[in-house]
């Protein structure tokens, strides 16, 4: 195993089973993972930072060598602060590729000591994303099996709160 710490960054609004799969597989490659949530209120996430942290913490319960944190500003600066040498990202359909390539190249321009590493998503999660899951859940669609149980519950709560306001 490569003895290093990897940062797994994202918006995680909310965490999905696809993310969880990348976390578990990432831990087979890296010694320690930090799931780092981007704190950017301008993105207007459905879930607050606190809610996203709680959902991830519950979803990774019992999995060793992984922690949850958040950052704002540049990802690469956060990685340096944490002494991480790797940024881990999952790749789904081809549509992810251009965005990820652009981001990886910018991160590499900013700091050549930190490597972006990609894991291909499992075929089961190929077409799922937080965005499409929220869209289905908003209109009462059943997203169980695509997200951890805690997220399924929170999505139902959140959309019933929104409906009642
Ligand atoms: O889950 P997402 O929304 O695809 O994650 C995107 C994320 C958080 C990894 C990306 O937006 C990010 O790193 N933002 C912080 C600012 C930054 O460093 N951008 C990349 C170089 S400009």
mmCIF file of C-alpha atoms and ligand atoms in Angstrom:
data_model
loop_
_atom_site.group_PDB
_atom_site.id
_atom_site.type_symbol
_atom_site.label_atom_id
_atom_site.label_comp_id
_atom_site.label_asym_id
_atom_site.label_seq_id
_atom_site.Cartn_x
_atom_site.Cartn_y
_atom_site.Cartn_z
ATOM 1 C CA UNK A 1 0.000 0.000 0.000
ATOM 2 C CA UNK A 2 1.164 3.519 -0.778
ATOM 3 C CA UNK A 3 1.920 5.175 2.565
ATOM 4 C CA UNK A 4 0.143 8.413 2.055
ATOM 5 C CA UNK A 5 -2.719 10.609 2.933
ATOM 6 C CA UNK A 6 -5.243 11.426 0.238
ATOM 7 C CA UNK A 7 -7.858 14.148 0.223
ATOM 8 C CA UNK A 8 -11.207 13.179 -1.274
ATOM 9 C CA UNK A 9 -12.833 16.568 -1.951
ATOM 10 C CA UNK A 10 -16.345 17.385 -3.082
ATOM 11 C CA UNK A 11 -19.579 19.170 -2.425
ATOM 12 C CA UNK A 12 -21.255 16.021 -1.064
ATOM 13 C CA UNK A 13 -24.723 17.558 -1.249
ATOM 14 C CA UNK A 14 -25.464 14.841 -0.208
ATOM 15 C CA UNK A 15 -23.056 11.905 -0.041
ATOM 16 C CA UNK A 16 -24.187 9.003 -2.282
ATOM 17 C CA UNK A 17 -23.354 5.303 -2.411
ATOM 18 C CA UNK A 18 -21.103 6.160 -5.352
ATOM 19 C CA UNK A 19 -19.031 8.431 -3.088
ATOM 20 C CA UNK A 20 -18.996 5.760 -0.408
ATOM 21 C CA UNK A 21 -17.704 3.213 -2.889
ATOM 22 C CA UNK A 22 -14.833 5.553 -3.865
ATOM 23 C CA UNK A 23 -14.010 6.060 -0.157
ATOM 24 C CA UNK A 24 -13.831 2.302 0.489
ATOM 25 C CA UNK A 25 -11.806 1.633 -2.651
ATOM 26 C CA UNK A 26 -9.558 4.616 -1.968
ATOM 27 C CA UNK A 27 -8.676 3.111 1.388
ATOM 28 C CA UNK A 28 -7.336 0.039 -0.397
ATOM 29 C CA UNK A 29 -4.809 2.288 -2.109
ATOM 30 C CA UNK A 30 -4.099 5.009 0.452
ATOM 31 C CA UNK A 31 -3.352 4.734 4.125
ATOM 32 C CA UNK A 32 -5.617 7.532 5.259
ATOM 33 C CA UNK A 33 -8.387 9.551 3.638
ATOM 34 C CA UNK A 34 -9.867 12.910 4.486
ATOM 35 C CA UNK A 35 -13.293 13.475 2.995
ATOM 36 C CA UNK A 36 -13.138 17.251 2.531
ATOM 37 C CA UNK A 37 -16.360 19.151 1.961
ATOM 38 C CA UNK A 38 -16.154 22.399 0.037
ATOM 39 C CA UNK A 39 -17.805 25.099 2.143
ATOM 40 C CA UNK A 40 -19.097 27.538 -0.409
ATOM 41 C CA UNK A 41 -22.508 28.992 0.528
ATOM 42 C CA UNK A 42 -22.629 30.709 -2.876
ATOM 43 C CA UNK A 43 -23.232 27.278 -4.414
ATOM 44 C CA UNK A 44 -26.523 27.231 -2.447
ATOM 45 C CA UNK A 45 -26.405 23.601 -1.345
ATOM 46 C CA UNK A 46 -29.594 21.805 -0.303
ATOM 47 C CA UNK A 47 -27.974 20.645 2.942
ATOM 48 C CA UNK A 48 -26.058 22.855 5.349
ATOM 49 C CA UNK A 49 -22.393 22.133 5.977
ATOM 50 C CA UNK A 50 -23.299 20.713 9.397
ATOM 51 C CA UNK A 51 -25.899 18.385 7.884
ATOM 52 C CA UNK A 52 -23.464 17.185 5.220
ATOM 53 C CA UNK A 53 -20.785 16.515 7.840
ATOM 54 C CA UNK A 54 -23.252 14.559 9.995
ATOM 55 C CA UNK A 55 -24.502 12.462 7.071
ATOM 56 C CA UNK A 56 -20.957 11.562 6.024
ATOM 57 C CA UNK A 57 -19.941 10.749 9.597
ATOM 58 C CA UNK A 58 -22.911 8.383 9.961
ATOM 59 C CA UNK A 59 -22.252 6.817 6.548
ATOM 60 C CA UNK A 60 -18.595 6.042 7.311
ATOM 61 C CA UNK A 61 -19.188 4.758 10.844
ATOM 62 C CA UNK A 62 -17.008 1.709 11.458
ATOM 63 C CA UNK A 63 -14.700 2.383 8.496
ATOM 64 C CA UNK A 64 -11.181 2.955 9.832
ATOM 65 C CA UNK A 65 -8.654 5.538 8.578
ATOM 66 C CA UNK A 66 -11.132 8.024 7.204
ATOM 67 C CA UNK A 67 -12.180 11.374 8.637
ATOM 68 C CA UNK A 68 -14.453 14.231 7.595
ATOM 69 C CA UNK A 69 -13.413 17.845 7.339
ATOM 70 C CA UNK A 70 -14.320 20.954 5.331
ATOM 71 C CA UNK A 71 -12.437 23.696 3.560
ATOM 72 C CA UNK A 72 -12.946 26.936 1.718
ATOM 73 C CA UNK A 73 -10.682 28.639 -0.788
ATOM 74 C CA UNK A 74 -8.324 26.610 -2.933
ATOM 75 C CA UNK A 75 -8.297 22.851 -2.585
ATOM 76 C CA UNK A 76 -4.570 22.734 -3.196
ATOM 77 C CA UNK A 77 -3.908 25.102 -0.261
ATOM 78 C CA UNK A 78 -6.007 22.879 1.972
ATOM 79 C CA UNK A 79 -4.099 19.787 0.796
ATOM 80 C CA UNK A 80 -0.784 21.500 1.644
ATOM 81 C CA UNK A 81 -2.071 22.460 5.103
ATOM 82 C CA UNK A 82 -2.970 18.827 5.704
ATOM 83 C CA UNK A 83 0.366 17.503 4.348
ATOM 84 C CA UNK A 84 -1.506 15.434 1.788
ATOM 85 C CA UNK A 85 0.206 14.317 -1.394
ATOM 86 C CA UNK A 86 -2.815 13.052 -3.304
ATOM 87 C CA UNK A 87 -6.202 14.393 -4.374
ATOM 88 C CA UNK A 88 -8.579 11.527 -5.033
ATOM 89 C CA UNK A 89 -11.563 11.868 -7.362
ATOM 90 C CA UNK A 90 -14.046 9.426 -8.802
ATOM 91 C CA UNK A 91 -14.737 9.333 -12.543
ATOM 92 C CA UNK A 92 -18.126 8.356 -13.896
ATOM 93 C CA UNK A 93 -19.340 8.785 -17.433
ATOM 94 C CA UNK A 94 -17.265 10.528 -20.117
ATOM 95 C CA UNK A 95 -19.060 13.750 -19.228
ATOM 96 C CA UNK A 96 -16.986 13.976 -16.032
ATOM 97 C CA UNK A 97 -13.745 13.771 -17.900
ATOM 98 C CA UNK A 98 -13.382 17.278 -19.293
ATOM 99 C CA UNK A 99 -14.228 18.975 -15.983
ATOM 100 C CA UNK A 100 -11.937 16.698 -14.008
ATOM 101 C CA UNK A 101 -9.091 17.094 -16.509
ATOM 102 C CA UNK A 102 -9.393 20.879 -16.347
ATOM 103 C CA UNK A 103 -9.441 20.866 -12.549
ATOM 104 C CA UNK A 104 -6.521 18.436 -12.288
ATOM 105 C CA UNK A 105 -4.425 20.543 -14.668
ATOM 106 C CA UNK A 106 -5.182 23.732 -12.754
ATOM 107 C CA UNK A 107 -4.342 22.040 -9.457
ATOM 108 C CA UNK A 108 -1.117 20.748 -10.994
ATOM 109 C CA UNK A 109 -0.209 24.214 -12.232
ATOM 110 C CA UNK A 110 -0.758 25.545 -8.714
ATOM 111 C CA UNK A 111 1.296 22.826 -7.037
ATOM 112 C CA UNK A 112 3.275 20.110 -8.806
ATOM 113 C CA UNK A 113 3.934 18.160 -5.614
ATOM 114 C CA UNK A 114 0.335 17.060 -5.230
ATOM 115 C CA UNK A 115 -0.943 14.379 -7.580
ATOM 116 C CA UNK A 116 -4.549 13.979 -8.743
ATOM 117 C CA UNK A 117 -5.536 10.326 -8.783
ATOM 118 C CA UNK A 118 -8.773 8.998 -10.275
ATOM 119 C CA UNK A 119 -10.737 5.852 -9.597
ATOM 120 C CA UNK A 120 -13.290 4.725 -12.171
ATOM 121 C CA UNK A 121 -16.641 4.442 -10.512
ATOM 122 C CA UNK A 122 -18.238 1.048 -10.130
ATOM 123 C CA UNK A 123 -20.715 0.393 -13.003
ATOM 124 C CA UNK A 124 -23.538 0.464 -10.437
ATOM 125 C CA UNK A 125 -23.021 4.178 -9.848
ATOM 126 C CA UNK A 126 -22.207 5.160 -13.396
ATOM 127 C CA UNK A 127 -25.243 7.347 -13.931
ATOM 128 C CA UNK A 128 -25.919 8.525 -10.395
ATOM 129 C CA UNK A 129 -25.007 11.897 -8.989
ATOM 130 C CA UNK A 130 -26.078 13.964 -5.997
ATOM 131 C CA UNK A 131 -27.882 16.294 -8.403
ATOM 132 C CA UNK A 132 -29.998 13.642 -10.138
ATOM 133 C CA UNK A 133 -30.744 11.949 -6.802
ATOM 134 C CA UNK A 134 -31.984 15.246 -5.322
ATOM 135 C CA UNK A 135 -34.120 15.810 -8.418
ATOM 136 C CA UNK A 136 -35.806 12.405 -8.037
ATOM 137 C CA UNK A 137 -36.217 12.736 -4.260
ATOM 138 C CA UNK A 138 -37.689 16.243 -4.567
ATOM 139 C CA UNK A 139 -40.667 14.801 -6.455
ATOM 140 C CA UNK A 140 -41.075 11.789 -4.161
ATOM 141 C CA UNK A 141 -39.009 9.311 -6.207
ATOM 142 C CA UNK A 142 -37.547 6.319 -4.377
ATOM 143 C CA UNK A 143 -33.773 6.735 -4.150
ATOM 144 C CA UNK A 144 -33.123 3.959 -1.632
ATOM 145 C CA UNK A 145 -30.165 1.865 -2.708
ATOM 146 C CA UNK A 146 -28.513 4.906 -4.273
ATOM 147 C CA UNK A 147 -27.731 6.696 -1.020
ATOM 148 C CA UNK A 148 -26.932 5.593 2.547
ATOM 149 C CA UNK A 149 -30.063 5.113 4.712
ATOM 150 C CA UNK A 150 -29.344 8.259 6.724
ATOM 151 C CA UNK A 151 -29.303 10.318 3.521
ATOM 152 C CA UNK A 152 -32.535 8.764 2.313
ATOM 153 C CA UNK A 153 -34.197 9.788 5.569
ATOM 154 C CA UNK A 154 -32.729 13.295 5.488
ATOM 155 C CA UNK A 155 -33.820 13.845 1.871
ATOM 156 C CA UNK A 156 -37.390 12.957 2.799
ATOM 157 C CA UNK A 157 -37.251 15.255 5.838
ATOM 158 C CA UNK A 158 -35.733 18.116 3.871
ATOM 159 C CA UNK A 159 -38.244 17.998 1.031
ATOM 160 C CA UNK A 160 -41.218 17.690 3.366
ATOM 161 C CA UNK A 161 -39.889 20.734 5.311
ATOM 162 C CA UNK A 162 -39.531 22.686 2.057
ATOM 163 C CA UNK A 163 -43.071 21.687 0.970
ATOM 164 C CA UNK A 164 -44.486 22.850 4.286
ATOM 165 C CA UNK A 165 -42.850 26.291 4.203
HETATM 166 O O1 LIG B 1 -18.360 17.445 -5.816
HETATM 167 P P1 LIG B 1 -17.866 18.515 -6.749
HETATM 168 O O2 LIG B 1 -18.812 19.690 -6.734
HETATM 169 O O3 LIG B 1 -17.603 18.015 -8.149
HETATM 170 O O4 LIG B 1 -16.463 19.006 -6.138
HETATM 171 C C1 LIG B 1 -15.758 20.066 -6.737
HETATM 172 C C2 LIG B 1 -14.579 20.524 -5.859
HETATM 173 C C3 LIG B 1 -15.056 20.867 -4.471
HETATM 174 C C4 LIG B 1 -13.553 19.418 -5.789
HETATM 175 C C5 LIG B 1 -13.967 21.774 -6.554
HETATM 176 O O5 LIG B 1 -14.979 22.681 -6.861
HETATM 177 C C6 LIG B 1 -12.893 22.475 -5.712
HETATM 178 O O6 LIG B 1 -11.858 21.922 -5.454
HETATM 179 N N1 LIG B 1 -13.182 23.719 -5.304
HETATM 180 C C7 LIG B 1 -12.298 24.529 -4.491
HETATM 181 C C8 LIG B 1 -11.647 25.629 -5.330
HETATM 182 C C9 LIG B 1 -10.524 25.041 -6.154
HETATM 183 O O7 LIG B 1 -9.488 24.748 -5.616
HETATM 184 N N2 LIG B 1 -10.814 24.797 -7.477
HETATM 185 C C10 LIG B 1 -9.906 24.060 -8.374
HETATM 186 C C11 LIG B 1 -8.798 24.876 -8.973
HETATM 187 S S1 LIG B 1 -9.310 26.415 -9.620
#
